[in-house]
Amino acid sequence: MFDLVVLVILLPLLGVIVNAFFGRRLGERWVSYIGPGAVGLSFLVALILVLSLAGLPVDQRHHETILWTWIPIGNFQVDLGFLLDPLSAVMILIITGVGFLIHIYSVGYMHGDPRFARYFTYLNLFVASMLTLVLGNNFLVLFMGWELVGLCSYLLIGFWFERVSASDAAVKAFVVNRIGDFGFILGVMLIWTTFGTLHFTEVFEAAEKSLQSGAPVAIAITLLLLIGATGKSAQIPLYVWLPDAMAGPTPVSALIHAATMVTAGVYMMARSHVLFELAPFTGQVVAWIGAATALLAASIGVAQYDIKKVLAYSTVSQLGFMVAAAGMGAFGAAMFHLTTHAFFKGLLFLGAGSVIHGVHDEQDMRKMGGLRSSMPTTFWTFVVAALALAGIPPLSGFFSKDEILATASSQNIGIYLLLTIAAFLTAFYIGRQVLMVFFGQARSDVHAHESPRVMTIPLIVLAVFAAIAGFFNLPGVGSFSGWLGEQAGELNLAVAAISTLLALAGLGLAWLLYGRSPVQQDQRDPLAVRLGPVFTLLERKWYVDEIVDLTIARPFKALCSFLAGEMDLGIVDGFVNGVAWLVSLFSRWLRTIQTGFVRSYALAMLLGAVLLIVYVATR
Amino acid sequence: MNMTLLAVTFLPLVGALVLLLMDNQPSRRNPAVLRWTALGFSVFTFLLSLPLLLTFQTGAGFGSGDMSFVTDVLWIIPWGIHFHIGVDGISLPLILLTTFLTPLALLSGWTSIEKRQKEFLILMLLLETGMLGVFVALDLFLFYLFWEFTLIPMILLIGIWGSDRRVYAAIKFFLYTAVGSLLMLIAILALVVIHANQTGQYTFDLLALKAGLKLDPAAQIWLFLAFFLAFAIKVPLWPLHTWLPDAHTEAPTPGSVILAGVLLKLGGYGMLRYNLGLFPDAARTLAPAIAILAIIGIIYGALVSFAQKDLKRLVAYSSVSHMGFVVLGIFSLNPLGISGAVLQMVNHGLSTGALFMLVGVIYERRHTRLLSEFGGLGISMPIYAALMLIITLSSLAVPGLNGFIGEFAILQGAFATNWIYAAFATVGMILAAVYLLWMYQQIFTGEIKNPANAAVRDLNRREIWSLVPIVIMVFVLGLYPALFLNIIVPAAQSLASQVIQHAALTLQFPFLP
């Protein structure tokens, strides 16, 4: 029966086919049944499968389904095969579950859009691709999902392709992800060259058997895989695509940031944890990259005005937490934070979408304010998610973040410090956002209205999970970690107390600046007043985009046009044409001998005869 | 004597002769009778080639002299010239590619070729027989005959039906190719003479030469290079590529489709059949140098592509990059790389052929190829945008579509030979995303600024149906490449094992302690 796992992917794919070919004829009503319905059914199948999987003894929770041999080239054999085990089970539940809610929400959000059917085609494809990624039983099927997810993000970020900024952001997302793929695909090739297989279980068994901890090849493989992870999971230095990705419709941001796409890198590292455990050096690198990203992105989030941009940098920062956890070998904690984050970040984005919808496509928080009373459901659910993100107990974010902090405190004090500061900033920027958006007086003339029920019900469902998901994995009990075969996190009271206090302090600081006397229309940001140029630096995102443009994008374009112009047309083709020119020059000269005058020929003959005689005579 | 292969090879020629006898001015009742006749012959050729695929007995192929559908008769007896044709797992996919693409290419010029339609159709059919002949020939004389035979129709296609600088492009194409061909002719004669000196017997028969010839290393290198130059120009390998952008830009759409789709593959096929097949030792010696040129081509082609302002030139330079992968795969000298190279040739034929058809569509409507003239076409031409997207993704090797399988096999094969090759070549795969998405963005996204772009009509039924077969193959070969790989791999394995003597077919895994 576990072969039904194919159905989990096939159902959304069916939605893709139906909506792509018949969507326009079917009309909005039918599309809005088919699109979300396909994912909903997929969720049901996934749920049944996972429950049956849980019914099995621990050592039997591993089922592979092979469709056919995908690439058969001699001893290079790769199956189109799928693997259902506790790790992929968690992922498919998140993807189809949260994905389903986002689909339903989208029915309201995209209502009336002329490309309604196309939107759901892409959205279903996104879910199907992500499911392929997490269900693949080898590195190449994973890579197929990996690339298709990148493609879907390209299609959806650029959904409103008439806007130049949207299509620019779409290309940026795809290209930056491809830079990451460069590392990933080389890693895959090194895996095959080393182990002679790409099949997960075979690779990991061979690695455990034949490699010692710290083996150079393990370090090389994991570092290459890490490059891929920094692309998909938006880590330094490849995080730059994610904040721009908000150019797409807001539910798409929710899907990218919560259920799909960015979790791929963390999932991939958790999947290959055997390899990462054999390479402690890589672990260190991963942990530092994660922690640095967490702090950098949080610092940027503090000084943004766009409601979605704050959340985008928040995602980068939270992914940093997960990556740091993975680097420290706490894969259970990483996956747990991934899960809770899927709930509260999905909720935050959908809430932001509801706000944007309510204030008629305004995204600047300086023009919002006072939405608490006009959008009560959105407000309350948003607050739940914000507190979960800030790490206020007993909401889910507290437990998952705390497990990571506790691990860091016992393993690496530097990383612990970076993450703790990031956690403080997190509480501050999300507090600032809630206060700027929902409190005080309205700072524009737009009359805000609450969103329709098709949008608010998903918010409520997500809010429930954002609140209670922490209890899946209580410290010391660790049912979630246990499910993944990991150790339960330990309760570290000191760490928990410090982080809770810092979270409260962050929220309190936000209240001091933005809550006590709410920002008025056209008033300068109180934080900007106090921080001055530092605020500008943060607002401009440490000028990273400008630096990238100056040091990479421009030189690249210059190199290309140099190669196309001076080099190709000038030197390479010039050489060819030069040869042709020399030949024609020579023949033009040769032609002058043939004057057609008999007397010159006779003269030449005479001269020749004389020379010949002289030569023979003097020899 | 196998009639099927004979019929497939020469049916287009028969079609050309039939057209020759037909009235120049088509009857008023059916103005398209010439076109339909040509299309009919090419479609029938394709249908006839399907049994080749279905009845092919997978075998070791040329590497061990094991060919299928063979016809072998002595032709010019005193010189030992045979009419010897046959296929193996390396040529069969390319034959199918040829018979598959020719009718589609004819469709792509259905309305755009207005002057001298009859001559155009005759040349297209002659070209098809020429290309098929190159793939099936097992006699050096016959091979050379067909090889040169492809040249003439192509020059005329460019020179007569091309755009503004067509004569310059045609002459450049001719001179480039002729230089390579002449050296190859000398090498062929040298081979025959050396063989005759050794055995006292004149023969041009490829299998006899391959079995009977003993060459010292220096001679191998020189003969290898003489053949290689001709093939490298055709592929084209950097830095011998500069004829390609001109030829592509000036050629009419059907000419570009065939040029990119099939003609370039003659070079890759030649390298496999002749360079690897006849001179394995030289191939081993020169492989690193050639692989480096291929890698330079991969990256260089991609970078130059990115800077193009002309849509056709962009696609042309992308061919330089993609065909670099083919050469890299071949000279990885292992079954993975070689299988990948053959598959990549088919894939490139499909996706770049389709790209040129799509470019032709927009050129026919807007009479310009400048990227800056477009923008916002996603609004006015949604079907066109969707088909272009699929083909673009196939070309930039998204897994699940055909392009990925070949490129990955090549990269993995190159990695097994030397990981540095793979590291650099992978850069080319990344860059493909950059220039192709850049191209797509400029054509389709943004607002419509030029009113001419608002008025263009979307694809008509003929255009859609000429592209659908390719799109289907893009998915079929992406998800079930075994369709061709099962044929290719045994032949690639025997070829590779012949080049790397004594080395087992299984690759070493050098990194395991």
Tab-separated table of C-alpha atoms in Angstrom, chain A residues 202-354:
chain	number	residue	atom	x	y	z
A	202	GLU	CA	23.438	2.467	-0.584
A	203	VAL	CA	25.461	5.665	-0.430
A	204	PHE	CA	25.018	6.062	3.307
A	205	GLU	CA	25.784	2.423	4.040
A	206	ALA	CA	28.909	2.562	1.903
A	207	ALA	CA	29.967	5.814	3.519
A	208	GLU	CA	29.567	4.467	7.033
A	209	LYS	CA	31.432	1.331	6.118
A	210	SER	CA	34.317	2.736	4.125
A	211	LEU	CA	34.925	6.291	5.308
A	212	GLN	CA	36.422	7.447	8.541
A	213	SER	CA	35.376	10.596	10.266
A	214	GLY	CA	37.125	13.557	8.682
A	215	ALA	CA	37.870	11.748	5.422
A	216	PRO	CA	38.791	14.337	2.772
A	217	VAL	CA	36.276	12.987	0.321
A	218	ALA	CA	33.485	13.303	2.868
A	219	ILE	CA	34.500	16.902	3.492
A	220	ALA	CA	34.610	17.608	-0.234
A	221	ILE	CA	31.188	16.060	-0.860
A	222	THR	CA	29.517	17.849	2.016
A	223	LEU	CA	31.065	21.213	1.188
A	224	LEU	CA	29.771	20.891	-2.366
A	225	LEU	CA	26.325	19.918	-1.127
A	226	LEU	CA	26.472	22.873	1.215
A	227	ILE	CA	26.874	25.244	-1.732
A	228	GLY	CA	23.612	23.857	-3.052
A	229	ALA	CA	21.964	24.301	0.313
A	230	THR	CA	23.048	27.932	0.578
A	231	GLY	CA	21.287	28.562	-2.719
A	232	LYS	CA	17.977	26.889	-1.975
A	233	SER	CA	17.848	27.708	1.720
A	234	ALA	CA	18.976	31.299	1.197
A	235	GLN	CA	22.183	31.402	3.230
A	236	ILE	CA	25.224	33.627	2.919
A	237	PRO	CA	26.308	34.301	0.226
A	238	LEU	CA	23.407	33.148	-1.930
A	239	TYR	CA	20.508	34.509	0.118
A	240	VAL	CA	20.110	37.556	-2.130
A	241	TRP	CA	17.351	36.074	-4.256
A	242	LEU	CA	14.862	35.436	-1.478
A	243	PRO	CA	14.030	38.999	-0.414
A	244	ASP	CA	13.411	39.930	-4.051
A	245	ALA	CA	11.197	36.892	-4.438
A	246	MET	CA	8.327	38.722	-2.789
A	247	ALA	CA	7.572	40.275	-6.177
A	248	GLY	CA	5.233	37.346	-6.724
A	249	PRO	CA	1.693	37.111	-5.358
A	250	THR	CA	1.764	36.979	-1.555
A	251	PRO	CA	0.431	33.412	-1.139
A	252	VAL	CA	3.345	32.347	-3.317
A	253	SER	CA	5.699	33.948	-0.831
A	254	ALA	CA	3.992	31.941	1.872
A	255	LEU	CA	4.477	28.793	-0.141
A	256	ILE	CA	8.123	29.537	-0.923
A	257	HIS	CA	9.022	30.670	2.578
A	258	ALA	CA	7.099	28.132	4.575
A	259	ALA	CA	6.128	24.902	2.912
A	260	THR	CA	8.425	24.513	-0.045
A	261	MET	CA	11.614	25.651	-1.680
A	262	VAL	CA	13.665	27.180	1.117
A	263	THR	CA	13.246	24.141	3.321
A	264	ALA	CA	14.881	22.067	0.590
A	265	GLY	CA	18.443	22.814	1.640
A	266	VAL	CA	17.770	21.962	5.269
A	267	TYR	CA	15.944	18.804	4.242
A	268	MET	CA	18.804	17.788	1.950
A	269	MET	CA	21.338	18.165	4.762
A	270	ALA	CA	19.119	16.217	7.126
A	271	ARG	CA	18.722	13.530	4.479
A	272	SER	CA	22.485	13.260	3.987
A	273	HIS	CA	23.260	13.601	7.674
A	274	VAL	CA	25.394	10.455	7.526
A	275	LEU	CA	27.780	12.232	5.200
A	276	PHE	CA	27.734	15.430	7.224
A	277	GLU	CA	28.459	13.536	10.402
A	278	LEU	CA	31.550	12.104	8.744
A	279	ALA	CA	32.805	15.626	8.034
A	280	PRO	CA	33.073	17.601	11.265
A	281	PHE	CA	34.929	20.359	9.460
A	282	THR	CA	31.983	20.946	7.137
A	283	GLY	CA	29.737	20.923	10.175
A	284	GLN	CA	31.688	23.851	11.593
A	285	VAL	CA	31.436	25.750	8.318
A	286	VAL	CA	27.713	25.052	8.083
A	287	ALA	CA	27.088	26.166	11.650
A	288	TRP	CA	28.968	29.436	11.220
A	289	ILE	CA	27.301	30.215	7.929
A	290	GLY	CA	23.920	29.572	9.492
A	291	ALA	CA	24.595	31.689	12.552
A	292	ALA	CA	26.076	34.548	10.549
A	293	THR	CA	23.113	34.487	8.189
A	294	ALA	CA	20.703	34.457	11.102
A	295	LEU	CA	22.268	37.598	12.534
A	296	LEU	CA	22.847	39.465	9.287
A	297	ALA	CA	19.310	38.942	8.029
A	298	ALA	CA	17.769	39.812	11.397
A	299	SER	CA	19.709	43.061	11.455
A	300	ILE	CA	18.367	43.957	8.032
A	301	GLY	CA	14.836	43.016	9.040
A	302	VAL	CA	14.961	45.656	11.750
A	303	ALA	CA	15.080	48.521	9.276
A	304	GLN	CA	12.664	47.586	6.498
A	305	TYR	CA	9.396	49.361	5.730
A	306	ASP	CA	7.860	46.892	3.307
A	307	ILE	CA	5.624	44.509	5.253
A	308	LYS	CA	6.753	41.555	3.141
A	309	LYS	CA	10.412	42.493	3.130
A	310	VAL	CA	10.569	42.304	6.916
A	311	LEU	CA	9.149	38.819	6.713
A	312	ALA	CA	11.462	37.847	3.868
A	313	TYR	CA	14.567	38.741	5.868
A	314	SER	CA	12.995	37.039	8.807
A	315	THR	CA	12.846	33.838	6.790
A	316	VAL	CA	16.488	34.141	5.814
A	317	SER	CA	17.310	34.628	9.465
A	318	GLN	CA	15.219	31.700	10.682
A	319	LEU	CA	16.702	29.465	8.005
A	320	GLY	CA	20.028	30.474	9.469
A	321	PHE	CA	18.888	28.970	12.772
A	322	MET	CA	17.978	25.719	11.042
A	323	VAL	CA	21.216	25.561	9.103
A	324	ALA	CA	23.219	26.313	12.220
A	325	ALA	CA	21.431	23.455	13.956
A	326	ALA	CA	22.188	21.121	11.073
A	327	GLY	CA	25.814	22.193	11.213
A	328	MET	CA	26.000	21.291	14.873
A	329	GLY	CA	24.613	17.861	14.071
A	330	ALA	CA	21.237	18.600	15.635
A	331	PHE	CA	19.251	17.502	12.604
A	332	GLY	CA	16.203	16.728	14.722
A	333	ALA	CA	16.190	20.290	16.037
A	334	ALA	CA	16.674	21.674	12.541
A	335	MET	CA	13.721	19.696	11.223
A	336	PHE	CA	11.616	20.672	14.221
A	337	HIS	CA	12.275	24.359	13.674
A	338	LEU	CA	11.542	23.835	9.992
A	339	THR	CA	8.154	22.436	10.966
A	340	THR	CA	7.120	25.126	13.425
A	341	HIS	CA	8.500	27.789	11.107
A	342	ALA	CA	6.321	26.408	8.303
A	343	PHE	CA	3.287	27.124	10.458
A	344	PHE	CA	4.119	30.545	11.837
A	345	LYS	CA	5.902	31.938	8.789
A	346	GLY	CA	3.206	30.644	6.479
A	347	LEU	CA	0.735	32.356	8.741
A	348	LEU	CA	2.699	35.599	8.853
A	349	PHE	CA	2.851	35.792	5.072
A	350	LEU	CA	-0.793	34.936	4.626
A	351	GLY	CA	-1.611	37.511	7.285
A	352	ALA	CA	0.509	40.069	5.461
A	353	GLY	CA	-1.346	39.130	2.286
A	354	SER	CA	-4.620	39.670	4.055
